[in-house]
Coordinates of C-alpha atoms in Angstrom, one line a residue:
L261 CA -13.6 -20.8 -22.2
A262 CA -16.3 -20.2 -24.6
S263 CA -18.7 -21.4 -21.4
V264 CA -17.6 -18.6 -19.7
R265 CA -21.1 -16.5 -19.8
T266 CA -21.1 -12.1 -18.7
M267 CA -23.6 -13.1 -15.5
D268 CA -21.1 -15.6 -14.7
L269 CA -18.7 -12.6 -14.1
D270 CA -20.9 -10.6 -13.0
A271 CA -21.9 -13.2 -10.1
L272 CA -18.0 -13.3 -9.5
Y273 CA -17.6 -9.8 -8.5
A274 CA -20.0 -9.9 -7.0
E275 CA -19.2 -13.0 -4.3
L276 CA -15.2 -11.0 -4.2
H277 CA -17.2 -7.8 -3.3
A278 CA -19.2 -9.6 -0.2
S279 CA -15.8 -11.2 0.7
G280 CA -15.0 -8.2 1.8
L281 CA -12.2 -6.7 -1.1
S282 CA -12.7 -2.9 -1.8
A283 CA -14.8 -1.7 -4.9
R284 CA -11.3 -0.7 -6.3
T285 CA -9.4 -4.3 -5.8
V286 CA -12.6 -6.0 -7.3
R287 CA -12.4 -3.5 -10.5
I288 CA -8.2 -4.0 -10.2
C289 CA -9.6 -8.1 -10.6
H290 CA -11.8 -7.7 -13.6
T291 CA -9.1 -5.5 -15.7
V292 CA -7.2 -8.8 -15.2
V293 CA -10.4 -11.1 -16.4
R294 CA -11.0 -8.3 -19.0
Q295 CA -7.4 -8.2 -20.8
S296 CA -7.3 -12.3 -20.4
L297 CA -10.8 -12.7 -22.2
E298 CA -10.1 -9.8 -25.0
Q299 CA -5.9 -11.8 -25.9
A300 CA -8.1 -14.8 -25.9
R301 CA -10.5 -13.4 -28.6
R302 CA -7.1 -12.3 -30.7
W303 CA -5.6 -15.5 -30.8
G304 CA -9.4 -17.2 -32.0
L305 CA -10.3 -18.9 -28.8
I306 CA -13.5 -17.5 -28.2
A307 CA -15.3 -15.9 -30.4
R308 CA -16.7 -12.2 -28.3
S309 CA -14.8 -11.8 -25.1
P310 CA -18.5 -11.6 -22.5
A311 CA -16.0 -8.8 -19.8
V312 CA -17.4 -6.6 -22.2
D313 CA -20.4 -6.6 -20.6
A314 CA -19.8 -7.2 -17.3
T315 CA -20.8 -5.1 -14.4
P316 CA -18.2 -4.7 -11.5
P317 CA -18.8 -2.2 -9.0
R318 CA -18.9 1.0 -8.9
S319 CA -15.4 2.8 -7.1
I320 CA -16.4 5.2 -4.5
R321 CA -13.7 7.4 -4.5
T322 CA -13.8 8.7 -0.5
E323 CA -11.5 11.7 0.5
V324 CA -7.6 10.8 2.3
V325 CA -8.1 12.4 5.9
P326 CA -4.2 11.9 6.6
P327 CA -3.4 12.4 10.2
T328 CA -1.5 15.7 11.2
V329 CA 1.8 16.7 12.5
E330 CA 1.0 15.7 16.5
E331 CA -0.5 12.3 15.7
V332 CA 2.7 11.3 13.6
V333 CA 5.0 12.9 16.3
R334 CA 3.0 11.1 19.1
L335 CA 3.6 7.6 17.0
L336 CA 7.1 8.5 16.4
D337 CA 8.0 9.3 19.6
A338 CA 6.0 6.4 21.3
A339 CA 7.0 3.7 18.4
Y340 CA 10.8 5.0 19.4
E341 CA 10.8 4.6 23.3
A342 CA 9.4 0.4 22.4
D343 CA 11.8 -0.2 19.8
P344 CA 13.7 2.6 18.1
A345 CA 14.5 0.2 15.3
F346 CA 10.5 0.5 14.5
G347 CA 10.3 3.9 15.6
V348 CA 13.3 4.4 12.7
F349 CA 10.5 2.2 11.0
L350 CA 8.4 4.9 11.1
W351 CA 10.5 7.5 10.8
V352 CA 11.3 7.1 7.5
K353 CA 8.7 6.1 6.5
S354 CA 7.0 9.1 7.1
A355 CA 9.6 11.3 5.9
T356 CA 9.9 9.7 2.6
G357 CA 5.9 8.4 1.6
C358 CA 7.8 4.9 0.9
R359 CA 4.9 1.9 0.6
R360 CA 5.1 -0.3 3.4
G361 CA 7.2 -3.6 1.0
E362 CA 9.3 -0.9 0.1
M363 CA 10.6 -0.2 3.9
C364 CA 11.0 -3.8 4.5
A365 CA 13.3 -3.8 1.1
L366 CA 15.6 -0.9 2.1
R367 CA 19.2 -2.0 1.9
W368 CA 22.3 0.6 3.3
S369 CA 23.4 -0.4 -0.2
D370 CA 20.3 1.9 -1.0
V371 CA 21.2 4.8 1.5
D372 CA 23.9 7.1 0.7
L373 CA 24.0 9.9 3.7
D374 CA 26.8 11.7 2.1
R375 CA 24.4 13.4 -0.8
P376 CA 22.3 12.4 0.8
E377 CA 19.4 10.4 -1.2
L378 CA 17.2 7.1 -0.8
S379 CA 17.4 4.9 -3.9
I380 CA 13.9 2.8 -3.0
R381 CA 14.6 0.0 -6.2
R382 CA 12.5 -3.2 -4.9
A383 CA 10.0 -4.3 -2.5
I384 CA 9.1 -7.1 -0.3
T385 CA 5.7 -9.3 -1.1
Q386 CA 4.3 -11.8 0.1
V387 CA 2.4 -14.7 -1.2
G388 CA 1.1 -17.3 1.3
R389 CA 3.8 -17.2 4.2
E390 CA 7.0 -16.6 1.6
L391 CA 8.2 -13.1 1.4
I392 CA 9.2 -12.7 -2.6
E393 CA 11.5 -9.5 -3.6
K394 CA 10.6 -7.7 -6.9
D395 CA 10.5 -4.9 -8.2
T396 CA 8.2 -1.8 -6.6
K397 CA 4.5 -1.4 -8.0
T398 CA 5.5 0.9 -10.4
H399 CA 8.5 -1.1 -11.8
Q400 CA 10.4 1.8 -12.1
S401 CA 12.8 2.9 -9.6
R402 CA 13.7 6.3 -7.8
R403 CA 15.5 8.7 -6.0
V404 CA 14.1 10.5 -2.8
A405 CA 16.3 13.7 -1.3
L406 CA 16.8 12.9 3.2
D407 CA 17.2 15.5 5.5
E408 CA 19.4 15.9 8.0
A409 CA 17.2 14.9 10.6
T410 CA 16.4 11.9 9.0
V411 CA 20.3 11.0 8.8
G412 CA 20.8 11.5 11.9
L413 CA 18.6 8.9 12.7
L414 CA 19.4 6.4 10.2
R415 CA 23.4 6.9 11.5
Q416 CA 22.0 5.7 15.0
H417 CA 20.2 3.2 13.6
R418 CA 23.5 1.6 11.3
L419 CA 25.6 1.8 14.5
R420 CA 22.9 0.0 16.5
Q421 CA 22.9 -2.4 14.1
R422 CA 26.5 -3.3 13.6
E423 CA 26.8 -3.4 17.4
E424 CA 24.3 -6.2 17.5
A425 CA 26.3 -7.9 14.5
L426 CA 29.0 -7.7 16.3
A427 CA 27.5 -9.4 19.6
L428 CA 26.9 -11.8 17.4
G429 CA 30.4 -12.5 16.4
V430 CA 29.8 -11.4 13.0
R431 CA 30.2 -7.9 10.2
L432 CA 27.4 -6.0 9.1
A433 CA 26.9 -6.8 5.4
D434 CA 27.6 -3.3 3.1
D435 CA 24.2 -4.4 1.3
A436 CA 22.5 -5.8 4.8
L437 CA 18.5 -5.0 5.2
L438 CA 18.0 -1.8 6.9
F439 CA 15.5 -3.4 9.0
A440 CA 15.7 -6.7 9.5
T441 CA 15.3 -10.0 11.8
P442 CA 17.5 -11.5 14.1
D443 CA 18.5 -14.5 10.6
G444 CA 19.1 -11.4 8.7
G445 CA 15.7 -11.4 6.6
P446 CA 13.5 -9.2 6.3
W447 CA 10.5 -7.6 8.4
R448 CA 7.0 -9.1 7.3
P449 CA 4.9 -6.5 5.8
D450 CA 1.8 -7.9 7.9
V451 CA 3.8 -8.1 10.8
C452 CA 4.4 -4.3 10.3
T453 CA 0.9 -3.1 10.0
N454 CA 0.2 -5.5 13.2
R455 CA 2.9 -4.0 15.5
F456 CA 1.8 0.0 14.0
G457 CA -1.8 -1.7 14.7
R458 CA -1.5 -2.1 18.2
L459 CA 0.7 1.0 18.5
R460 CA -1.7 3.5 17.4
A461 CA -4.7 1.2 19.6
S462 CA -2.5 2.0 22.7
L463 CA -2.8 5.8 20.8
G464 CA -6.1 6.0 20.8
L465 CA -5.3 7.4 16.9
D466 CA -7.6 4.1 15.5
R467 CA -8.6 6.1 12.5
V468 CA -4.6 6.4 12.0
R469 CA -3.7 3.6 9.5
L470 CA 0.1 2.6 8.4
H471 CA -0.7 3.4 4.9
D472 CA -1.7 6.8 6.3
L473 CA 1.6 8.0 6.6
R474 CA 2.5 7.6 3.1
H475 CA -0.7 10.6 2.6
F476 CA 0.7 12.2 5.6
V477 CA 4.1 12.9 3.5
A478 CA 2.2 14.2 0.2
S479 CA -0.5 16.0 2.1
V480 CA 2.4 18.1 4.3
L481 CA 4.2 18.6 0.1
I482 CA 1.1 19.9 -0.9
D483 CA 0.4 22.3 1.4
G484 CA 4.2 23.7 1.5
G485 CA 4.2 24.6 -2.0
I486 CA 6.0 21.7 -3.1
P487 CA 5.3 21.1 -6.8
I488 CA 2.9 18.4 -8.1
S489 CA 5.2 16.7 -10.2
T490 CA 8.0 16.3 -7.6
V491 CA 5.5 15.3 -5.0
S492 CA 4.2 12.3 -7.2
T493 CA 7.9 11.3 -8.3
R494 CA 9.0 11.3 -4.3
I495 CA 6.3 8.9 -3.2
G496 CA 6.1 6.6 -6.5
H497 CA 2.7 7.5 -8.3
S498 CA 3.2 6.6 -12.7
Q499 CA 1.1 9.3 -13.4
M500 CA 0.7 13.2 -11.3
S501 CA -2.8 12.4 -12.6
T502 CA -3.2 9.8 -9.4
T503 CA -1.6 12.1 -7.0
L504 CA -4.2 15.0 -8.9
T505 CA -6.7 12.5 -7.9
L506 CA -6.5 11.6 -4.8
Y507 CA -5.3 14.9 -3.0
T508 CA -7.4 17.5 -4.6
H509 CA -8.3 18.7 -1.4
A510 CA -4.5 19.5 -0.2
I511 CA -4.6 21.6 -3.8
P512 CA -4.6 26.2 -2.3

């Protein structure tokens, strides 16, 4: 540790940035390094942290440009026609603003169609090719109200899953995943992104990313006059300031 110099850290950050990582991601790496070396200083392993004078790349925030309602409707229609399950996946994401990993971790025990609401308690993340279930990005669970159309679509989706399970001679478990592979495992987040990429390309909507459906939810709610605090809680930001920073363009 004592041999690590500030210029070593600067070289590392430059290499990470040049490899394709965004400035924001590199700055997150810097935060981890800085906190680790500061702990080493407190423990007396080093006299001074070299991360104090390190210079990660500047993070330049670009304005969020969410897809329009018309573009989202086109995506949902095309997805549902090709594969109803993937269509429901995109619909629920477009209605709730869930993160990709949170969508992959949803179970029927998280869904109350009578209240109606959705509990978001966990997420699926990838480490190499291994899928791991963990808590949400902000380490907090949240409940999200569901609209009538989404409830109807989820009822149809559950009925299809039950029929598919019966065809295989098994019963759909109460805590089964909403979006599962034939062996009952969760969908891979990267596969969902790849499928969405092919879908958007087929519709000529190359600028729309899967994550933009989350931006779509926040922008539509803010434009509809929903309080920022409510929007922030619904999409799962740990602080309202994050929502304000991201969606200033949508606030009158």
